[in-house]
């Protein structure tokens, strides 16, 4: 009986300017292009914050087996370093021509985004990783944030531009200038001297 009386006495006040509050929330009075990380800017909030991570002094593509990758994922999931642990993994197959075609651009990617950890894992070795993360073809590119997969690259990873579009669509990272990454022709020239070491990974 007391509960019924209490609920009957409860009144909800409706703000007089509720309509204006709703409009301002949907249409901020400030120009969103002039504000960094606007709270109501969905496109900004959808991008993961990776730019605060420290730069790698010697950025390389790390070759890991499935056990090493799982250990790394677990460490990223529990590590509290004050910034996001952003990682790009590429699942390849040594006898896959598409993996070999992607390899040169993957090497350049580590130079263009030194704050992004890049890992290559042989998917031809059967492991629970393939079934857990849906690795059914190679190359497969996944983006990880703090040990969790947040997206899969749908565009064929056969150019720096394709990787750049994917990374900057999902994160706040900005590409750094690297000689040889300006266009596809110069990229091929720059990787010529690294061709043996890079393609030896995928063969």
XYZ file of C-alpha atoms in Angstrom:
203
model
C 0.000 0.000 0.000
C 2.844 2.355 0.876
C 4.542 1.577 -2.449
C 1.367 2.446 -4.359
C 1.017 5.779 -2.550
C 4.692 6.595 -3.172
C 4.382 5.897 -6.891
C 1.190 7.946 -7.083
C 2.900 10.901 -5.425
C 5.850 10.696 -7.838
C 5.646 13.205 -10.679
C 7.977 13.559 -13.650
C 8.657 17.125 -14.681
C 8.921 17.646 -18.426
C 11.377 20.456 -19.258
C 9.842 23.441 -20.995
C 12.710 23.696 -23.479
C 12.840 19.966 -24.269
C 12.415 20.605 -27.994
C 15.393 22.999 -28.068
C 17.530 20.529 -26.123
C 16.692 17.799 -28.634
C 17.485 20.030 -31.618
C 20.828 21.148 -30.143
C 21.828 17.541 -29.509
C 21.085 16.616 -33.106
C 22.412 19.843 -34.654
C 25.316 21.260 -32.578
C 25.589 25.037 -32.808
C 29.345 24.758 -33.407
C 30.798 23.758 -36.748
C 31.976 20.167 -36.328
C 34.781 20.744 -38.828
C 36.298 23.314 -36.455
C 36.305 21.066 -33.390
C 38.506 18.047 -32.733
C 36.705 14.960 -31.450
C 33.249 16.465 -31.251
C 31.261 14.315 -28.776
C 28.313 14.004 -31.148
C 30.387 13.423 -34.273
C 29.718 9.781 -35.057
C 32.409 9.586 -37.735
C 35.071 10.717 -35.265
C 33.924 8.431 -32.456
C 33.889 5.445 -34.815
C 37.643 5.723 -35.345
C 39.836 3.970 -32.801
C 42.505 6.025 -31.077
C 45.919 4.659 -32.013
C 47.908 7.865 -32.596
C 48.843 8.150 -28.908
C 50.849 4.909 -29.027
C 54.652 5.308 -29.032
C 56.456 5.156 -32.359
C 58.599 2.121 -33.059
C 62.219 3.072 -33.595
C 62.761 0.225 -36.034
C 59.335 -0.640 -37.466
C 59.239 -4.070 -39.067
C 56.759 -6.767 -39.979
C 56.835 -9.303 -37.142
C 56.594 -12.947 -38.189
C 54.732 -15.001 -35.553
C 53.343 -18.504 -35.390
C 49.854 -19.127 -34.028
C 51.044 -19.720 -30.452
C 53.078 -16.527 -30.404
C 50.191 -14.538 -31.861
C 47.745 -15.905 -29.275
C 50.162 -14.978 -26.477
C 50.544 -11.493 -27.955
C 46.766 -11.070 -28.219
C 46.327 -12.139 -24.597
C 49.022 -9.696 -23.460
C 47.380 -6.823 -25.364
C 44.030 -7.680 -23.817
C 45.360 -7.433 -20.253
C 47.993 -4.734 -20.690
C 47.093 -1.332 -19.286
C 49.629 1.075 -20.743
C 47.522 4.223 -20.927
C 47.070 3.948 -24.688
C 45.418 1.557 -27.118
C 47.392 -1.413 -28.381
C 46.717 -1.343 -32.115
C 47.812 -4.267 -34.250
C 47.328 -5.296 -37.864
C 47.620 -9.010 -38.574
C 47.999 -10.583 -41.978
C 47.271 -14.291 -42.376
C 49.164 -15.567 -45.404
C 50.070 -18.839 -47.113
C 53.622 -19.443 -48.399
C 52.385 -20.986 -51.653
C 49.708 -18.347 -52.288
C 50.514 -15.995 -55.169
C 48.270 -13.329 -53.670
C 50.252 -13.379 -50.425
C 53.461 -12.836 -52.385
C 51.825 -10.030 -54.311
C 50.861 -8.318 -51.062
C 54.227 -8.739 -49.285
C 56.057 -5.660 -50.701
C 53.240 -3.303 -49.738
C 53.068 -4.846 -46.280
C 56.744 -4.043 -45.746
C 56.241 -0.407 -46.750
C 53.246 -0.216 -44.426
C 55.440 -0.705 -41.364
C 57.427 2.377 -42.398
C 54.376 4.521 -43.124
C 52.645 3.703 -39.808
C 55.406 3.222 -37.188
C 52.862 3.325 -34.343
C 51.006 0.301 -35.674
C 52.232 -3.194 -34.804
C 52.132 -5.346 -37.926
C 52.193 -9.126 -37.648
C 52.278 -11.817 -40.342
C 51.108 -15.355 -39.502
C 51.176 -18.480 -41.657
C 47.537 -19.558 -42.028
C 48.450 -22.778 -43.833
C 49.485 -24.275 -40.491
C 46.203 -25.585 -39.095
C 45.339 -23.979 -35.789
C 42.323 -22.890 -33.801
C 43.024 -19.334 -34.947
C 41.607 -20.113 -38.387
C 38.254 -21.308 -37.078
C 38.053 -18.765 -34.269
C 38.547 -15.741 -36.515
C 37.130 -17.090 -39.765
C 40.366 -17.368 -41.741
C 39.214 -19.207 -44.862
C 41.352 -17.520 -47.527
C 44.693 -15.762 -47.795
C 45.698 -13.098 -47.415
C 43.262 -12.081 -44.657
C 43.869 -8.772 -42.876
C 42.451 -8.072 -39.402
C 42.673 -4.992 -37.196
C 43.002 -5.527 -33.447
C 42.476 -3.032 -30.634
C 43.583 -4.127 -27.157
C 43.484 -7.802 -28.092
C 40.080 -7.733 -29.797
C 39.289 -7.942 -33.516
C 37.396 -4.825 -34.580
C 37.349 -5.146 -38.367
C 38.381 -7.159 -41.404
C 39.838 -5.612 -44.539
C 37.468 -6.202 -47.445
C 39.425 -4.384 -50.144
C 42.191 -6.441 -51.841
C 45.466 -5.552 -50.017
C 47.573 -5.140 -53.122
C 48.543 -1.469 -52.811
C 49.657 1.058 -50.225
C 46.570 3.115 -51.050
C 44.273 0.198 -50.151
C 45.996 -0.317 -46.801
C 45.997 3.437 -46.154
C 42.264 3.774 -46.826
C 41.502 0.874 -44.520
C 43.705 1.976 -41.602
C 42.663 5.626 -41.674
C 38.987 4.706 -41.968
C 39.137 2.714 -38.729
C 41.802 4.559 -36.716
C 43.042 8.095 -36.132
C 46.487 7.224 -37.502
C 47.917 9.402 -40.247
C 50.463 8.099 -42.714
C 53.993 9.414 -42.440
C 56.023 10.335 -45.477
C 58.278 7.547 -46.643
C 60.288 7.749 -49.832
C 58.965 5.162 -52.205
C 55.427 5.127 -50.853
C 54.185 8.026 -52.977
C 52.983 5.855 -55.838
C 52.986 2.259 -56.915
C 55.937 2.593 -59.317
C 58.268 4.167 -56.768
C 57.132 1.643 -54.145
C 58.286 -1.212 -56.347
C 61.650 0.477 -56.879
C 62.252 1.039 -53.180
C 61.451 -2.523 -52.184
C 63.764 -3.953 -54.807
C 66.697 -4.181 -52.410
C 64.476 -5.818 -49.785
C 62.858 -8.210 -52.228
C 64.793 -11.279 -51.188
C 64.184 -10.939 -47.441
C 60.507 -10.049 -47.768
C 59.519 -12.665 -50.324
C 61.599 -15.242 -48.485
C 59.100 -14.882 -45.632
C 56.183 -15.879 -47.839
C 57.926 -18.676 -49.707
